[in-house]
Tab-separated table of C-alpha atoms and ligand atoms in Angstrom:
chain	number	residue	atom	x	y	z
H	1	UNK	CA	67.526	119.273	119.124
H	2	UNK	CA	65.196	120.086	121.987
H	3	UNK	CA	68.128	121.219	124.271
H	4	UNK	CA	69.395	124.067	121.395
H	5	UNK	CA	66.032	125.366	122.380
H	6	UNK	CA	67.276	126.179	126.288
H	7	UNK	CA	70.581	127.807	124.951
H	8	UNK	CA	70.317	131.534	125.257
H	9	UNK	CA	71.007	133.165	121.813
H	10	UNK	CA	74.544	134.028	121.960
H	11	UNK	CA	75.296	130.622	122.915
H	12	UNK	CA	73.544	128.571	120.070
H	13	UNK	CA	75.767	130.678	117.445
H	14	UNK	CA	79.007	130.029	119.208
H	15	UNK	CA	78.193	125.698	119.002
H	16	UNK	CA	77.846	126.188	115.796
H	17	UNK	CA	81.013	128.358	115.077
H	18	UNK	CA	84.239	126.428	113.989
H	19	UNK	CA	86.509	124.139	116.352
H	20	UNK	CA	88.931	125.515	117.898
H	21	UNK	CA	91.977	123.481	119.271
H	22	UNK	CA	95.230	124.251	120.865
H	23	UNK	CA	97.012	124.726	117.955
H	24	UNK	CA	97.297	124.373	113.727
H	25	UNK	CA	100.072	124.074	111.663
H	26	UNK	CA	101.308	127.064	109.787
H	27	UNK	CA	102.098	126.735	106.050
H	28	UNK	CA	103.566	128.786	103.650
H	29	UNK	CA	102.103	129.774	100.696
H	30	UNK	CA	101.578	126.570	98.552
H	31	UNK	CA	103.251	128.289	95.071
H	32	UNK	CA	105.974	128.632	97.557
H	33	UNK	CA	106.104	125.210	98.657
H	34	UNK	CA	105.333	123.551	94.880
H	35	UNK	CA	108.230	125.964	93.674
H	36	UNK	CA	110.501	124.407	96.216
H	37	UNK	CA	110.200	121.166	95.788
H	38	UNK	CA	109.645	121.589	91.754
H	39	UNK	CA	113.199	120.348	90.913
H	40	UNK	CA	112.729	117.169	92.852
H	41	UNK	CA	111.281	115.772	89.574
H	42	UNK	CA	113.743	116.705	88.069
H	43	UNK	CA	116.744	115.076	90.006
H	44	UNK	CA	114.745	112.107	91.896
H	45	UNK	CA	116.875	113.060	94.657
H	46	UNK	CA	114.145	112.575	97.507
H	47	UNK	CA	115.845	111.488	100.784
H	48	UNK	CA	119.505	110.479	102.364
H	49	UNK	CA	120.816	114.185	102.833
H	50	UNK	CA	120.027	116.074	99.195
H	51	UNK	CA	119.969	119.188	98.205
H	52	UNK	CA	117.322	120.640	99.967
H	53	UNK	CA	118.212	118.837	103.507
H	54	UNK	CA	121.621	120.250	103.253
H	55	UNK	CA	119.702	123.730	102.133
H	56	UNK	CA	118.384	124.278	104.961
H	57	UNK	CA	121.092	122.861	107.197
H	58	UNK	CA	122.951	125.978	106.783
H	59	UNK	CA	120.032	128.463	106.783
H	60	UNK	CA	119.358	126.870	110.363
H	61	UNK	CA	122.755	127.008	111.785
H	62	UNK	CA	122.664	131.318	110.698
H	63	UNK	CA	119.075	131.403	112.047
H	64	UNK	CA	119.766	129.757	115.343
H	65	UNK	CA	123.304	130.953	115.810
H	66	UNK	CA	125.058	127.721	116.242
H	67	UNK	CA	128.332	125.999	114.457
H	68	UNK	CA	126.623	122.627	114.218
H	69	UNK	CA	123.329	121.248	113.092
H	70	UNK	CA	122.061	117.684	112.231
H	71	UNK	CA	118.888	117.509	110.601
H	72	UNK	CA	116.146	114.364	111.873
H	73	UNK	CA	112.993	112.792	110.647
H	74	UNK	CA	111.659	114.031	113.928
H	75	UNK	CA	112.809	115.157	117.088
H	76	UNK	CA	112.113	112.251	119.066
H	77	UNK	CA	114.822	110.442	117.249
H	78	UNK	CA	116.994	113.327	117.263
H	79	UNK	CA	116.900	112.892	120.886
H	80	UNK	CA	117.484	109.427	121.570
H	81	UNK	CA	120.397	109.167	118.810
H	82	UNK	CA	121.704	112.271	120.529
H	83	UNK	CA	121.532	110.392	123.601
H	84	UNK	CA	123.324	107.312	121.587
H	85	UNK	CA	126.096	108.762	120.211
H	86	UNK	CA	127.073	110.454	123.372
H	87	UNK	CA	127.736	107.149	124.446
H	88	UNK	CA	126.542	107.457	128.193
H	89	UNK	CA	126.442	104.655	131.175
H	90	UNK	CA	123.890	104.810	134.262
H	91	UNK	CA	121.534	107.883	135.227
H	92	UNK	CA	120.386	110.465	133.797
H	93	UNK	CA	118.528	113.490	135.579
H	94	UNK	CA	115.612	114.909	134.276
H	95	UNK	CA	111.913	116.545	134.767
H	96	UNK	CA	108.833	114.336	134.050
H	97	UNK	CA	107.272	117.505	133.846
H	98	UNK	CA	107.562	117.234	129.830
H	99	UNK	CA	106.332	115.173	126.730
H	100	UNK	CA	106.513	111.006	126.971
H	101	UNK	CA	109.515	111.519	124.295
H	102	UNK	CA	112.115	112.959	126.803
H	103	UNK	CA	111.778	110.039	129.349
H	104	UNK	CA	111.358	107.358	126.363
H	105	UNK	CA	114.364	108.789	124.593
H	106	UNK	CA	116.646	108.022	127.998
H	107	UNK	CA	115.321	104.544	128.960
H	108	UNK	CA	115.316	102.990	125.221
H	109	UNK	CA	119.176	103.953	125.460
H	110	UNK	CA	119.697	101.822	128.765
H	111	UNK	CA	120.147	104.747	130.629
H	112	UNK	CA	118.197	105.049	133.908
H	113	UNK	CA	116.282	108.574	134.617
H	114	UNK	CA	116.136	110.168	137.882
H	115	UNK	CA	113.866	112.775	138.567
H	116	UNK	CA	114.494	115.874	139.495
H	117	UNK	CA	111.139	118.513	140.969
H	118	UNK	CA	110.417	121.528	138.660
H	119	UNK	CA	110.019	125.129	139.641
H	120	UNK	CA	106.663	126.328	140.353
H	121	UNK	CA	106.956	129.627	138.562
H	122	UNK	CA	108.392	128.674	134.785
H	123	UNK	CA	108.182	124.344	135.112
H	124	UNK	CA	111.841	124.018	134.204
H	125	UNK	CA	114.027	121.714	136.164
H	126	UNK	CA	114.654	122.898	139.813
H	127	UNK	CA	118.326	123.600	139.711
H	128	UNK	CA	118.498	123.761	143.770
H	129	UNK	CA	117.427	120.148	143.335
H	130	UNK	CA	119.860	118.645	141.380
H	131	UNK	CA	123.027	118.217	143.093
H	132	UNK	CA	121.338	116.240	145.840
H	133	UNK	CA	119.925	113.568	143.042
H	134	UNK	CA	124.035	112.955	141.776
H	135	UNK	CA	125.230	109.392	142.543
H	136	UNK	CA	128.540	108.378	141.288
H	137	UNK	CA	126.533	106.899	138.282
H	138	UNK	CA	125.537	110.235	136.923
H	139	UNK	CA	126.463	110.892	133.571
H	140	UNK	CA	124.077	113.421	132.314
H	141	UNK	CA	121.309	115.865	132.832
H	142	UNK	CA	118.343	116.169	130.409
H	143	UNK	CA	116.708	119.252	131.084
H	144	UNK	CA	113.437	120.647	129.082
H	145	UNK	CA	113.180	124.094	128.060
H	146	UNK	CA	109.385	123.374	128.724
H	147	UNK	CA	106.760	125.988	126.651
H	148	UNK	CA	109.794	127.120	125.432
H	149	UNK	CA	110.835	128.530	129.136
H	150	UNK	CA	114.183	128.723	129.397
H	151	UNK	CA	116.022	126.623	131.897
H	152	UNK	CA	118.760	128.056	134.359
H	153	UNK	CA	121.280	127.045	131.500
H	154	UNK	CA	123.963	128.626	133.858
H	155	UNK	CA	123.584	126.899	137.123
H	156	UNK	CA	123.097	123.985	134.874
H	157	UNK	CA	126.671	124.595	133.458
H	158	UNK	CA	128.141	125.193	136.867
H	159	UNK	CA	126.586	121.940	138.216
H	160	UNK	CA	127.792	119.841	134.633
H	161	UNK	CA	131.365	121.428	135.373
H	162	UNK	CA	131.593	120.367	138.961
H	163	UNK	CA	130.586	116.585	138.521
H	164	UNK	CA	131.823	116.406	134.689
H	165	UNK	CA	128.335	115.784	133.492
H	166	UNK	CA	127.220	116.018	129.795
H	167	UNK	CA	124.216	118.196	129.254
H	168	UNK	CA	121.513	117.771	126.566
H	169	UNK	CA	118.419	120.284	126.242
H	170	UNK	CA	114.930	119.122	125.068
H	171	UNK	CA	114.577	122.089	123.445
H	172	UNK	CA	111.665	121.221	121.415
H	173	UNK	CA	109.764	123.851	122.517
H	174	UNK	CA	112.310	126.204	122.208
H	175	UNK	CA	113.054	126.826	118.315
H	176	UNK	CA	114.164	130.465	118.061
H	177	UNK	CA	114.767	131.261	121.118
H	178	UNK	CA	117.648	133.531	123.124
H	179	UNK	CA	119.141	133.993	126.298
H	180	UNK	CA	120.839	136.929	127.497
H	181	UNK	CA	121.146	137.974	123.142
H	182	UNK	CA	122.487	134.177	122.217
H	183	UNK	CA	120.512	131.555	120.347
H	184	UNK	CA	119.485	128.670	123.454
H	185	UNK	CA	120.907	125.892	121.629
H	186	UNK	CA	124.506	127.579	121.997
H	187	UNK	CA	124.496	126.288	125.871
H	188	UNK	CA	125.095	122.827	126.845
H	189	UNK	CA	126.489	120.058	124.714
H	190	UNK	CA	123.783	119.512	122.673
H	191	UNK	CA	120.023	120.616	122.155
H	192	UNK	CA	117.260	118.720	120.898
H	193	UNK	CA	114.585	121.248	118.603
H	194	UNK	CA	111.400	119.494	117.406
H	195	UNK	CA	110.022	120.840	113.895
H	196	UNK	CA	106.539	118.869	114.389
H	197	UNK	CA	103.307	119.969	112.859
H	198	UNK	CA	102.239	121.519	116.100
H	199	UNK	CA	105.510	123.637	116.623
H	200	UNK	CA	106.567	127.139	116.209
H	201	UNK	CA	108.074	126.336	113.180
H	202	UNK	CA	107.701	122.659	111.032
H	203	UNK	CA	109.246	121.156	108.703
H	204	UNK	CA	105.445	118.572	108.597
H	205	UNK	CA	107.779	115.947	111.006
H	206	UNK	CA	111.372	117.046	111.949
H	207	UNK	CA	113.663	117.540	114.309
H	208	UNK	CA	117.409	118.658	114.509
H	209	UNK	CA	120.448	118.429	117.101
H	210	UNK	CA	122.787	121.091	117.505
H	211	UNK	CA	125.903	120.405	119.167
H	212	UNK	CA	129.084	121.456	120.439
H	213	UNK	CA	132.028	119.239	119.463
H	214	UNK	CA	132.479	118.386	115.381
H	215	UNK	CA	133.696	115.059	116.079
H	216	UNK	CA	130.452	114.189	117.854
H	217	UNK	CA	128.853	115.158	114.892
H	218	UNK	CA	130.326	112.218	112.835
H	219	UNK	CA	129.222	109.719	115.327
H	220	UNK	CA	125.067	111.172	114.720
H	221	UNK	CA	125.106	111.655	111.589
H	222	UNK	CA	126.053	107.673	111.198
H	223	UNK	CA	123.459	106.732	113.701
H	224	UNK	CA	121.153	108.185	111.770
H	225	UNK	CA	121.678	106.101	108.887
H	226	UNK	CA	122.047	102.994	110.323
H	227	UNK	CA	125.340	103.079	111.211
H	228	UNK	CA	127.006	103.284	107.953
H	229	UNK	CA	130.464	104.834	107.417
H	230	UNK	CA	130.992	103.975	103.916
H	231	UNK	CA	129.816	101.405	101.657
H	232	UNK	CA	131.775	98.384	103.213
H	233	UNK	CA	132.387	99.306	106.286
H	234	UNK	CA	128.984	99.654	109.450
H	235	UNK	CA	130.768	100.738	112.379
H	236	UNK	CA	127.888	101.533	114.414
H	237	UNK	CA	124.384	100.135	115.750
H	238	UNK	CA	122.431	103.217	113.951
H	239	UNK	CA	118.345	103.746	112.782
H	240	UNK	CA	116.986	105.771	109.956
H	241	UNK	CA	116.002	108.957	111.582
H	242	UNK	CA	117.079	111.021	108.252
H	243	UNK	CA	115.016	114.271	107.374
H	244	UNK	CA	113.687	113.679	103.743
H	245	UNK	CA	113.905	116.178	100.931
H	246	UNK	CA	109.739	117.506	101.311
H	247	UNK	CA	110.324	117.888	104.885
H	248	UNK	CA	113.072	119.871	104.048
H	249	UNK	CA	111.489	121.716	101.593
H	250	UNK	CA	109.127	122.765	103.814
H	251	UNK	CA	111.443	123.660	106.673
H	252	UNK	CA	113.199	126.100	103.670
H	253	UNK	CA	109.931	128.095	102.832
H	254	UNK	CA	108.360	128.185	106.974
H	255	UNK	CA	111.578	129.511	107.727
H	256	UNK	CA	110.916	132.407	105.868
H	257	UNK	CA	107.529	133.276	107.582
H	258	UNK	CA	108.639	132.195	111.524
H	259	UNK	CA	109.653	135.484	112.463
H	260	UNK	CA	106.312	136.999	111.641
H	261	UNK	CA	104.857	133.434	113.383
H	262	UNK	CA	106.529	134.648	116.666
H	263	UNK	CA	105.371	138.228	116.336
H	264	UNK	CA	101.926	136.971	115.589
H	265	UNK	CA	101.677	134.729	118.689
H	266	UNK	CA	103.383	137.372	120.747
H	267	UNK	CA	100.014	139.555	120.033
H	268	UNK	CA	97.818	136.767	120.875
H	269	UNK	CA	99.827	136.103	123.839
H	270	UNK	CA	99.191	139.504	125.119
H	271	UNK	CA	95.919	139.157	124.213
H	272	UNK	CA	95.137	136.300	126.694
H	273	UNK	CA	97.356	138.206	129.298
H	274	UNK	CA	95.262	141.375	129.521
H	275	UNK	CA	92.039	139.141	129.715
H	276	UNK	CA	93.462	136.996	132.575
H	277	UNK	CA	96.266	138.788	133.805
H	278	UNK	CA	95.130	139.671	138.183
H	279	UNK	CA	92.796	137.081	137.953
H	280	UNK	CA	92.518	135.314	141.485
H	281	UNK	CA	93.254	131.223	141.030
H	282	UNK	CA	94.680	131.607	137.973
H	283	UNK	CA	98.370	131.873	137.135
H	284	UNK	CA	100.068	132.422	134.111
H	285	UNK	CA	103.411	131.977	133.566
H	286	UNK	CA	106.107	133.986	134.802
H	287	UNK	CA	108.342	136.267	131.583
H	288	UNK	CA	111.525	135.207	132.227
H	289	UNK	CA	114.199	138.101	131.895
H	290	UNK	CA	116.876	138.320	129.356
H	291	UNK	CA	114.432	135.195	127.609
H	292	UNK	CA	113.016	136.192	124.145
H	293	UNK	CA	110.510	134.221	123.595
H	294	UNK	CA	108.753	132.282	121.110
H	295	UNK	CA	105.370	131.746	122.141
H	296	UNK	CA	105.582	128.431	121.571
H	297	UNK	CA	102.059	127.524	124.209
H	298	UNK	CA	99.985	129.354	126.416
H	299	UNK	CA	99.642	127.829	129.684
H	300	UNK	CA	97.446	128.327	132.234
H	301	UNK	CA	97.531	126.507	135.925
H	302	UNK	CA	94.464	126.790	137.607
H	303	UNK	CA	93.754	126.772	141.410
H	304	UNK	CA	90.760	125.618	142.099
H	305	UNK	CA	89.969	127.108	145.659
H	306	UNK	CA	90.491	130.469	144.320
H	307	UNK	CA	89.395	130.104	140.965
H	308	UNK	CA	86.199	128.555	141.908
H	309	UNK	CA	86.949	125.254	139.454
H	310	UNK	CA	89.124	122.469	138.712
H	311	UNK	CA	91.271	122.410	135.454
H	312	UNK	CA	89.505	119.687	134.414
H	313	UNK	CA	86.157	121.710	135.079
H	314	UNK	CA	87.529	124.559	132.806
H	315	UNK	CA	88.908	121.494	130.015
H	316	UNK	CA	85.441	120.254	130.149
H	317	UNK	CA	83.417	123.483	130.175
H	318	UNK	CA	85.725	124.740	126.870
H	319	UNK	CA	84.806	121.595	124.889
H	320	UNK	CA	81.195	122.674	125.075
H	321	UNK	CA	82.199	125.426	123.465
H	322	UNK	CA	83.348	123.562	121.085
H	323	UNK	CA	86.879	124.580	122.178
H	324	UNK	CA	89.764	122.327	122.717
H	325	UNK	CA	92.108	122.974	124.870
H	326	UNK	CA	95.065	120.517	126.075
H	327	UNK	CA	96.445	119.325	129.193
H	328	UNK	CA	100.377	119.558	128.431
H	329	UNK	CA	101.861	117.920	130.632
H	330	UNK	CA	99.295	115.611	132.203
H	331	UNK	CA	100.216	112.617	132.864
H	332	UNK	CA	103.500	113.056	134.310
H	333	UNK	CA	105.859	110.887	132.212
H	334	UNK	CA	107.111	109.289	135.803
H	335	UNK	CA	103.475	108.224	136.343
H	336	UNK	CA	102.421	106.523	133.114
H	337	UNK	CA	101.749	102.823	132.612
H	338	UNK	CA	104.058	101.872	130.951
H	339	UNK	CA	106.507	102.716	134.078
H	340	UNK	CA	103.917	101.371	136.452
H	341	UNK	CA	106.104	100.537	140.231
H	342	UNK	CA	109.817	101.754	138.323
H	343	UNK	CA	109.055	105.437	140.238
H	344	UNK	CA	107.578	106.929	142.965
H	345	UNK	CA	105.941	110.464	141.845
H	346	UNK	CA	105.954	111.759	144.961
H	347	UNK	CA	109.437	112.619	144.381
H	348	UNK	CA	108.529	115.764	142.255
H	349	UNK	CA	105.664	116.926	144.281
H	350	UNK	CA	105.557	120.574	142.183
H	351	UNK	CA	105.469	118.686	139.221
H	352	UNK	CA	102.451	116.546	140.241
H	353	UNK	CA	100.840	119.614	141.569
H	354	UNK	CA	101.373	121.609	138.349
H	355	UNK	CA	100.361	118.755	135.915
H	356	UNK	CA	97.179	118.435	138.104
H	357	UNK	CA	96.144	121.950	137.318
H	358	UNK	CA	97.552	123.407	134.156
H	359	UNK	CA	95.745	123.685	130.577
H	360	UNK	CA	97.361	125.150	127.646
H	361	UNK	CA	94.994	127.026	125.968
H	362	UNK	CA	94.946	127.898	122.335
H	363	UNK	CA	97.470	129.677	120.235
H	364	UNK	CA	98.753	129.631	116.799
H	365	UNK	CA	99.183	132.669	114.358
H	366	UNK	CA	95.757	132.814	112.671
H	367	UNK	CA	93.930	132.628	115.637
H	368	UNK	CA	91.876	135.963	115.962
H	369	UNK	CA	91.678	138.004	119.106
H	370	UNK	CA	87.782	137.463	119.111
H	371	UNK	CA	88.718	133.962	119.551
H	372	UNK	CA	90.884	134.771	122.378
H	373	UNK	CA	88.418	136.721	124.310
H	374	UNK	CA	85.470	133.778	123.445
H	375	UNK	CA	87.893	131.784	125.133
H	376	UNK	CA	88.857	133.606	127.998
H	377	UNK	CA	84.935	134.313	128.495
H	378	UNK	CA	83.928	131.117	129.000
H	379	UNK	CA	86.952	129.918	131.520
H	380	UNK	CA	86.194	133.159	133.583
H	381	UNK	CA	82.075	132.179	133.200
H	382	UNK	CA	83.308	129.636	135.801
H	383	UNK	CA	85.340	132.141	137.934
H	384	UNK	CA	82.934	132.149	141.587
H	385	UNK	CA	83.415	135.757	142.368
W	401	T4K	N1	110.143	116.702	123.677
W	401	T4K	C1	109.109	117.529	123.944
W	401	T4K	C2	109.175	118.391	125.153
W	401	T4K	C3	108.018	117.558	123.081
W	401	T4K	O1	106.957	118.367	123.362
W	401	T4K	C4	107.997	116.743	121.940
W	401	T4K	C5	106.851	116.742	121.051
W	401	T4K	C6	109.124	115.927	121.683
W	401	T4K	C7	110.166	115.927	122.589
W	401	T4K	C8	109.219	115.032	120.486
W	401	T4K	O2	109.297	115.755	119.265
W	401	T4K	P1	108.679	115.110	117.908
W	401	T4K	O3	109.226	113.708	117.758
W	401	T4K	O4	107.175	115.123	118.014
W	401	T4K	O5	109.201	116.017	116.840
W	401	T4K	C9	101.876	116.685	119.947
W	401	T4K	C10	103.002	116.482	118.968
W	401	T4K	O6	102.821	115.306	118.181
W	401	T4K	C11	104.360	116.446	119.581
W	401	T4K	O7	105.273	116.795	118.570
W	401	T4K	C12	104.510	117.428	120.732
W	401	T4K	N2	105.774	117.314	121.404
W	401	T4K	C13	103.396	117.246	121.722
W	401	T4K	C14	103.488	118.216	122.867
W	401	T4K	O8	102.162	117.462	121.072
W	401	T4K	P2	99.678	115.357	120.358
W	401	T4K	O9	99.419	113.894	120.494
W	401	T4K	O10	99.139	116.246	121.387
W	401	T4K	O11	99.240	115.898	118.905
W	401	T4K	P3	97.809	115.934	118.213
W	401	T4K	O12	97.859	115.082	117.016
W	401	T4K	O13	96.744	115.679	119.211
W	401	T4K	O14	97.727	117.446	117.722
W	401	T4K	C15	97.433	118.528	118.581
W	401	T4K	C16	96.750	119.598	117.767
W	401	T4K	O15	97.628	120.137	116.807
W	401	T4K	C17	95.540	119.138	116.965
W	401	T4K	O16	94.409	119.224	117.764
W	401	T4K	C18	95.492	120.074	115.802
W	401	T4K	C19	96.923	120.489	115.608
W	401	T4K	N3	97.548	119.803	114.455
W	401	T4K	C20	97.998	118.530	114.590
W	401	T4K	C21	98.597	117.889	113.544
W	401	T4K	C22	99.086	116.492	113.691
W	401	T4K	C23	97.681	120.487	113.247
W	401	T4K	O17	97.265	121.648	113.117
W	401	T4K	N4	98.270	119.851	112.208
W	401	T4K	C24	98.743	118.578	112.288
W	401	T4K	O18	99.295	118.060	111.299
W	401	T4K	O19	101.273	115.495	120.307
């Protein structure tokens, strides 16, 4: 109480303004949504591929371009059946510049991940890196399309061609998204999308793999459920990773609105860029060409010697504002406990130096641009010039 009396005026109404943190899930209108799933009392039909699963199975193979689609519970599983049903031996190369789920997914499938560095200017995998990290018991590369970046999908192609490597995106962040006019998930043999809460676009908890050969598309859709092929006959080790009839529901009606999501975030985007943009010790990231975008995070590395203050200054400094920022990706996934002494981090010395420094600030559609410049205010209070 007595220390609201020392906060200059301006201050004392911002504590008491609303939270803000890094993100909140859009929803359609809720007539929309209760109109949707309406029939389901109707048919009791709630899970195991129905109506509205296979619904909006085809309205996401026209919306991201692709042939095939296979519809999750969430994209963590997507990945790691994904990763299953390609049926892959030894090491895998990846970034642990990225969510725990990417590196889970490829050790709870036996399958051994090496590390590859990032690049400093968009935190996708360093393609100059990854030739030197194939052994003779590379099967794979796992690249991230990391705040929805795009990867060098075509280097990455080259490299998958030379050493007859399978390639799966993370693409989680990436939902929407084209390179050079094609939907992202058209490259490589498969890409993971995550439709979580906190994404672009959500179907509550979801997650889909689009992929290149039909035939591999038998073998996931089984491991999804269990393994089964028919009634008498379980040909595989499978899980239950299917996407139930709300989710898809509400995958049918956000669908409708993500378009005017992206354009939304796209404003607030710009919004953050023209109040940080030339600001020394801070970098944003880099537009990638031929890339549109999705806006899926807003991420901002700090350098402290320019800037004046650590990221974890400007974390700490933003919570007093009540404002909640995240530090996506810190930890790096090779450096958390639960891999304690299996690898050496100094292996990926961008990564470590990114994830040391980088917040992702706030961003979903409703956010309002006085928000954004609150926001940017208080991380440049702590600028030194
Ligand atoms: N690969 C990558 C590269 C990923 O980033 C992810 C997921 C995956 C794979 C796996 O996909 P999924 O299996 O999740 O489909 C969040 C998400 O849970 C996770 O989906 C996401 N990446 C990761 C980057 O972030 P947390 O632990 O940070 O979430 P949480 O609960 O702290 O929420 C963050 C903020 O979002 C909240 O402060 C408010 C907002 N929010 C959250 C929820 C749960 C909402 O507005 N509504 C909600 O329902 O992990």
């Amino acid at each position: 109480m007595i220390s609201i009396l020392f906060i200059p005026c301006n201050e004392r109404k911002r504590k008491v303004k609303k939270k803000i943190l890094v993100t909140r899930s859009s929803m359609p209108p809720k007539e929309e949504y209760y109109k949707e799933i309406e029939e389901l009392w109707g048919s009791h039909w709630l899970t195991n591929m129905g109506v509205k699963h296979n619904k909006l199975e085809d309205e996401l193979k026209q919306y991201l371009e692709v042939e095939n689609i296979s519809l999750f519970t969430n994209g963590h599983m997507a990945l790691e059946l994904c990763l299953q049903a390609m049926n892959l031996k030894g090491e895998v190369i990846t970034t642990p510049f990225t969510f725990i789920s990417t590196t889970h997914a490829i050790v709870r499938n036996g399958l051994t991940p090496v590390f590859c560095d990032i690049n400093p200017k968009d935190f996708t995998i360093d393609v100059s890196k990854i030739e030197d990290l194939i052994t003779d018991r590379t099967c794979a590369i796992v690249p991230v399309h990391v705040y929805g970046n795009i990867c060098n999908v075509e280097e990455i192609e080259r490299i998958a061609q030379k050493y007859n490597l399978k390639v799966i995106y993370d693409a989680a962040h990436a939902f929407g998204v084209k390179y050079k006019g094609r939907g992202v998930a058209t490259y490589g043999d498969a890409s993971m999308f995550s439709f979580h809460a906190t994404k672009v676009y959500n179907t509550i908890e979801g997650g889909a793999v689009c992929f290149r050969d039909e035939e591999f598309g038998k073998s996931l859709y089984r491991l999804k459920n269990f393994g089964i092929k028919n009634e008498e006959v379980i040909d595989g080790i499978g899980a239950n990773a299917k996407m139930n009839e709300f989710q898809a529901a509400m995958g049918i009606c956000n669908l409708k609105y993500v378009n005017e999501e992206i354009k939304k975030r796209a404003k607030i985007v710009e919004r953050y860029r023209e109040n940080l943009e030339n600001i020394e010790g801070i970098q944003l990231t880099e537009i990638q060409s031929d890339v549109e975008t999705n806006y899926a995070y807003f991420p901002v590395v700090f350098h402290e010697k320019e800037f004046g203050a650590t990221r974890n200054e400007v974390y700490n400094k933003l919570k007093e504002h009540n404002i909640y920022s995240r530090k996506y990706f810190y930890p790096l996934t090779n450096s958390c406990e639960c891999y304690h002494g299996r690898f050496n981090v100094e292996n990926t010395p961008v990564a470590l130096h990114i994830a040391n420094r980088v917040l992702t600030l706030p961003l979903y559609a409703e956010l309002e641009f006085g928000d954004v410049d609150e926001i940017c205010r208080v991380i440049l209070s702590l600028h030194r010039a």
